[in-house]
Short mmCIF file of C-alpha atoms in Angstrom, two decimals:
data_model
loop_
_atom_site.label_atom_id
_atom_site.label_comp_id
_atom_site.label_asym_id
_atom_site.label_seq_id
_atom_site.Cartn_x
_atom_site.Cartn_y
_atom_site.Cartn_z
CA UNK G 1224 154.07 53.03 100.03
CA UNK G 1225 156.50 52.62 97.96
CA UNK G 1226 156.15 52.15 93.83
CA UNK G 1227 159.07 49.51 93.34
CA UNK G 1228 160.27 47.47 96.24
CA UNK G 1229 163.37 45.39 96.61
CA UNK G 1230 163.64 42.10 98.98
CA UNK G 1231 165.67 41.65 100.45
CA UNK G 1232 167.98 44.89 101.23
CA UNK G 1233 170.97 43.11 102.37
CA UNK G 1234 171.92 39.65 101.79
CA UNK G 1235 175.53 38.05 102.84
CA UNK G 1236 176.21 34.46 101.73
CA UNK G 1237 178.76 32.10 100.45
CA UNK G 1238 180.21 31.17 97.51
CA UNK G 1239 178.27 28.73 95.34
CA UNK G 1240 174.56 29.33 96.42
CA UNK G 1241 171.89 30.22 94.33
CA UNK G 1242 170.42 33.45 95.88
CA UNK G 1243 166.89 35.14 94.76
CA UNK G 1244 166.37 39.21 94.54
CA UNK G 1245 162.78 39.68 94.10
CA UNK G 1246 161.55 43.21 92.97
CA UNK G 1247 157.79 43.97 92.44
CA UNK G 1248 155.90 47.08 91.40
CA UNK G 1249 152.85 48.89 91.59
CA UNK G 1250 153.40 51.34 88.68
CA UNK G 1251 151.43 48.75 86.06
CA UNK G 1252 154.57 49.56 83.89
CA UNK G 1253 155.33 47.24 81.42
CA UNK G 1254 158.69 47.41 81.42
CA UNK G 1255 161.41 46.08 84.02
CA UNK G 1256 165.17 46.35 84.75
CA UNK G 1257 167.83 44.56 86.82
CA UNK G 1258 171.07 46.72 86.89
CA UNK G 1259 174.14 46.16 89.09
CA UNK G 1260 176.02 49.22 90.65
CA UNK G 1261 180.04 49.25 91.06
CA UNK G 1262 182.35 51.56 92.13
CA UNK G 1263 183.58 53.28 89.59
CA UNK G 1264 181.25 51.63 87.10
CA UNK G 1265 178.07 52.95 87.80
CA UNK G 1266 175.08 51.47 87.00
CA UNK G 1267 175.05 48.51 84.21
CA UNK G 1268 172.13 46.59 82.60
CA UNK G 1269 171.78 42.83 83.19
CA UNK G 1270 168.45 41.93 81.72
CA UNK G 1271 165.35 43.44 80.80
CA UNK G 1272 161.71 42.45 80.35
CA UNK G 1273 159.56 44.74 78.32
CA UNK G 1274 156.10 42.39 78.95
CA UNK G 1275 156.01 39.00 80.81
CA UNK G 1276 157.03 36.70 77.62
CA UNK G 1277 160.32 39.46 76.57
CA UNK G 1278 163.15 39.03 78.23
CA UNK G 1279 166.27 39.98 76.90
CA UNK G 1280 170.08 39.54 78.33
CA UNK G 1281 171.41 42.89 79.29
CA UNK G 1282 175.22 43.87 79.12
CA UNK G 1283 176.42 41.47 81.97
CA UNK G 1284 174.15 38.63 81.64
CA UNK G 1285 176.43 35.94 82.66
CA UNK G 1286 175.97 34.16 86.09
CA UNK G 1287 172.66 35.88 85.91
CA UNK G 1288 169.17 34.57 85.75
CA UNK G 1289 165.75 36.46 85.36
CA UNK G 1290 162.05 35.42 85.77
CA UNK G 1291 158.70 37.58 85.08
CA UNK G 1292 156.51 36.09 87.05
CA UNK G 1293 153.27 38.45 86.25
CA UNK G 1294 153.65 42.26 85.03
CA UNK G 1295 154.56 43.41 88.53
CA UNK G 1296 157.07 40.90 89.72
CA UNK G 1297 160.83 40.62 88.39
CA UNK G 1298 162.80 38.49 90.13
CA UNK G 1299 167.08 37.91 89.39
CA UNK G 1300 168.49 34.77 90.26
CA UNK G 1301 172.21 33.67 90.88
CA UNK G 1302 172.46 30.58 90.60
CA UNK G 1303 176.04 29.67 92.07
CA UNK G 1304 176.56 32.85 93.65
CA UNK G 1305 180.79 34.63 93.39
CA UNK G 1306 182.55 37.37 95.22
CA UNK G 1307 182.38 39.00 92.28
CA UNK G 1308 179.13 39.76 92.33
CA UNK G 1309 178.70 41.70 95.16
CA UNK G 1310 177.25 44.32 94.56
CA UNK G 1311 174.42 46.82 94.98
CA UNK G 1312 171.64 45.43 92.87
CA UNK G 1313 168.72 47.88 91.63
CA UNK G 1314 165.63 46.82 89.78
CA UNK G 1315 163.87 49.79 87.47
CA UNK G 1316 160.54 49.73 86.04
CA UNK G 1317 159.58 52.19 83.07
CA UNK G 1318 156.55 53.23 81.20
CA UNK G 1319 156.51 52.32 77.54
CA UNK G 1320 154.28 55.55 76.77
CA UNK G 1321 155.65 58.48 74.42
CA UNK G 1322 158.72 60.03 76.34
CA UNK G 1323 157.64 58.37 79.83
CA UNK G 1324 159.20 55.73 78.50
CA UNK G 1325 162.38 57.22 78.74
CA UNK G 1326 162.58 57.74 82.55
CA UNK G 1327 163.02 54.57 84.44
CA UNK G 1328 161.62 54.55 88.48
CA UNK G 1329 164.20 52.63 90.59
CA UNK G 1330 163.68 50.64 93.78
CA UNK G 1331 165.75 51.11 96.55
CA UNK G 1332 168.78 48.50 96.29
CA UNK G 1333 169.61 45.38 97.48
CA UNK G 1334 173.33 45.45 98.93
CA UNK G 1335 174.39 41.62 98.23
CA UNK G 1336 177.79 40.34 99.49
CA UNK G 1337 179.23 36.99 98.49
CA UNK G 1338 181.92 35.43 100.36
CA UNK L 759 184.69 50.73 76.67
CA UNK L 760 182.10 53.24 78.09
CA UNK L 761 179.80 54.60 75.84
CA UNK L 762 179.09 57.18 78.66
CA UNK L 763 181.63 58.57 80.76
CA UNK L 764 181.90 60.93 84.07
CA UNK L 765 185.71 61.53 84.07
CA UNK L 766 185.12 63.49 87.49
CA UNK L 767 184.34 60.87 90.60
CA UNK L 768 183.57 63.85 93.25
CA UNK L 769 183.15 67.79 93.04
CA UNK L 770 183.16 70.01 96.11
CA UNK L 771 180.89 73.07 96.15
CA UNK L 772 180.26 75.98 98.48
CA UNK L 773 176.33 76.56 99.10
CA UNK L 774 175.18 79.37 97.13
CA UNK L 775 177.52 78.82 94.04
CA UNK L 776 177.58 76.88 90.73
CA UNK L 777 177.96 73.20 90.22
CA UNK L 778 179.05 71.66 86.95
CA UNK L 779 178.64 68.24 86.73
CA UNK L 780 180.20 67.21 82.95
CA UNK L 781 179.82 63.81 80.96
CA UNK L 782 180.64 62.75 77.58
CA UNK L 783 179.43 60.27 74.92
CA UNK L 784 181.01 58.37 72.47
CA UNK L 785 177.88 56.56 69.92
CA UNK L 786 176.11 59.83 67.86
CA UNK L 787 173.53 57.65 67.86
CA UNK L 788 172.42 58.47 71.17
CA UNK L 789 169.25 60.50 70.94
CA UNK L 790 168.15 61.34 74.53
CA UNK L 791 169.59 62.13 77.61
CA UNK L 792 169.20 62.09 81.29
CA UNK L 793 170.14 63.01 84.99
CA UNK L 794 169.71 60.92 87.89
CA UNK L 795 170.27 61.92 91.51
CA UNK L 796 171.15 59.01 94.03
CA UNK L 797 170.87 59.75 98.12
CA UNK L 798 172.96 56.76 100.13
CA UNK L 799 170.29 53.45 100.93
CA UNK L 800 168.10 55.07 97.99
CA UNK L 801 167.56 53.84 94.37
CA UNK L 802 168.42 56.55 91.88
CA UNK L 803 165.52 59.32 91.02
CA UNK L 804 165.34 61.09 87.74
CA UNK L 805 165.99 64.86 87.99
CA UNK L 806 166.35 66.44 84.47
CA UNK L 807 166.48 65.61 80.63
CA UNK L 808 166.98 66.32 77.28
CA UNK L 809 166.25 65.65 73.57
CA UNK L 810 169.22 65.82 70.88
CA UNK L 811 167.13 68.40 68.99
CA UNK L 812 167.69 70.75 71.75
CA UNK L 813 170.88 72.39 73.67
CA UNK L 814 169.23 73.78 76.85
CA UNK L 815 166.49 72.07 78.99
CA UNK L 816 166.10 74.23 82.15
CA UNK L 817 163.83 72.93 85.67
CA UNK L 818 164.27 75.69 88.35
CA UNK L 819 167.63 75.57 89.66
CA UNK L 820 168.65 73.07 87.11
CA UNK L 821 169.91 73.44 83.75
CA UNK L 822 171.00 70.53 81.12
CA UNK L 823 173.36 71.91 78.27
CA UNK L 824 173.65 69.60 75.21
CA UNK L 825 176.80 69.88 72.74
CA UNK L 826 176.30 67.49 69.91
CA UNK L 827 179.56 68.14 67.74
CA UNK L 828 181.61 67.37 71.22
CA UNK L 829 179.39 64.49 72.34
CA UNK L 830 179.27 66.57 75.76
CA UNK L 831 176.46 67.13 78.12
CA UNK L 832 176.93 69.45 81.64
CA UNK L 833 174.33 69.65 84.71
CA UNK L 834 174.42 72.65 86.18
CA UNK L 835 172.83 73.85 89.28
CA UNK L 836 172.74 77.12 90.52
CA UNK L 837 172.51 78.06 93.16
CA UNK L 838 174.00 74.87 94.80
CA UNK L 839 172.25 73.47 98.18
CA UNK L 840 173.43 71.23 100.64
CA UNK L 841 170.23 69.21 100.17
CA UNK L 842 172.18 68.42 96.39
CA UNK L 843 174.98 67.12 97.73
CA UNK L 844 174.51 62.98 96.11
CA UNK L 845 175.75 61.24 93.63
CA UNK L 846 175.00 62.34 90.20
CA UNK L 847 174.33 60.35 87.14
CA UNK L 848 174.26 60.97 83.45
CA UNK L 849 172.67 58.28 81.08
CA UNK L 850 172.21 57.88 77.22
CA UNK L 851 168.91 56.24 75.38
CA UNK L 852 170.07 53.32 73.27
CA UNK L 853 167.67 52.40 70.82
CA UNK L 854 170.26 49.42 69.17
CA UNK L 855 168.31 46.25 68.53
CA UNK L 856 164.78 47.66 68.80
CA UNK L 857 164.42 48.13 72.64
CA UNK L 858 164.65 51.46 74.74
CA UNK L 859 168.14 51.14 77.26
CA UNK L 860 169.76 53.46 79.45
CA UNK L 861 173.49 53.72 79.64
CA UNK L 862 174.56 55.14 82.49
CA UNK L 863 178.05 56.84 83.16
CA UNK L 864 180.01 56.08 86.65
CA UNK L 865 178.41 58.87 88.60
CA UNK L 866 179.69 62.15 90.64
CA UNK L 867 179.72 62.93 93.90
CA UNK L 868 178.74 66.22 94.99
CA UNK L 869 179.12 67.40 97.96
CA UNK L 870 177.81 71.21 98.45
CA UNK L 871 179.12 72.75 101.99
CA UNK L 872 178.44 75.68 103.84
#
């Protein structure tokens, strides 16, 4: 099984609605990532949750939404969803032991299109 | 602007010989570096790193190479395999504001071929 799952994978919808990316983990890491993957971009930090009540705004935070539900649940919201933001969305979860805590584990993706 | 940068989107590669996969940083401040491999429908995986107090970090076939004065970091993996062929990604620790973030640069493609 895998150690951080994405739901859903894909996801196509319209303009203006709120959409949910869950990600969960069975690591017991602390510490959790939502990053957004462009062409030509790579990846890029949109919030981050050390431990359930730390959540911090990443470097494209806006339009974006996060919630920590328990230690192994990160979910990213958009709340009036724009073309823009399609995108390949990965959530990350890292240790925050000595240098483990440099080397985030990534899920698999979820490929979101907004038309 | 992009603290970390991959100025090359793709390499080619024949099996058997060297790839150099090159990326450069702009904040000194940076402290820690690493390599990520990404396979199409698959989140990226961590391959290789290394600590500004060192210049060389070697793991079998691949070999991190650290030049602090130039802000420049190269992958290198010999001898190339078409199992390698991905996209590659460097990344930067950020320790600004008390919290542990990775910059990433844009990625490059390798493809290694027969």
């Amino acid at each position: 099984d895998a150690d951080v799952t994405q739901t859903p994978r894909n996801r196509i919808t319209k303009t203006g609605k709120r959409i949910m990316l869950e990600c969960s983990q069975t690591k017991g890491h602390d510490r959790m990532y939502w990053y957004r993957q462009d062409p030509g971009l790579g990846l890029r930090l949109i919030y981050y949750s050390f431990d359930v009540k730390d959540i911090n705004k990443g470097e494209i935070s806006d339009g974006y939404s996060v919630s920590r539900q328990a230690q192994a649940k990160f979910s990213l919201s958009l709340e009036s969803a724009i073309p823009n933001q399609t995108a390949l969305y990965f959530c990350a979860t890292s240790d925050k032991q000595g240098v483990s805590d440099n080397e985030q584990f990534f899920g698999p993706g979820t490929r979101l299109t907004v038309l | 602007d992009q603290q970390v940068k991959q100025n090359s989107p793709s390499l080619s590669v024949q099996e058997g010989r060297i790839s150099i996969l090159n990326c450069d940083y702009t904040n000194s401040m940076f402290d820690y570096f690493l390599w990520y491999k990404k396979y199409p429908a698959e989140g990226p995986t961590f391959l290789i790193s290394i600590s500004s107090i060192k210049d060389k970090n070697e793991d079998g076939r691949f070999t991190v190479f650290l030049n602090k004065s130039a802000k420049h970091l190269s992958l290198h993996i010999v001898p190339s395999q078409p199992g390698d062929s991905a996209v590659y990604f460097c990344a930067a620790r950020d320790l600004s504001g008390g919290y542990n973030k990775l910059i990433f640069g844009a990625g490059t493609r390798l493809a290694v071929h027969p």
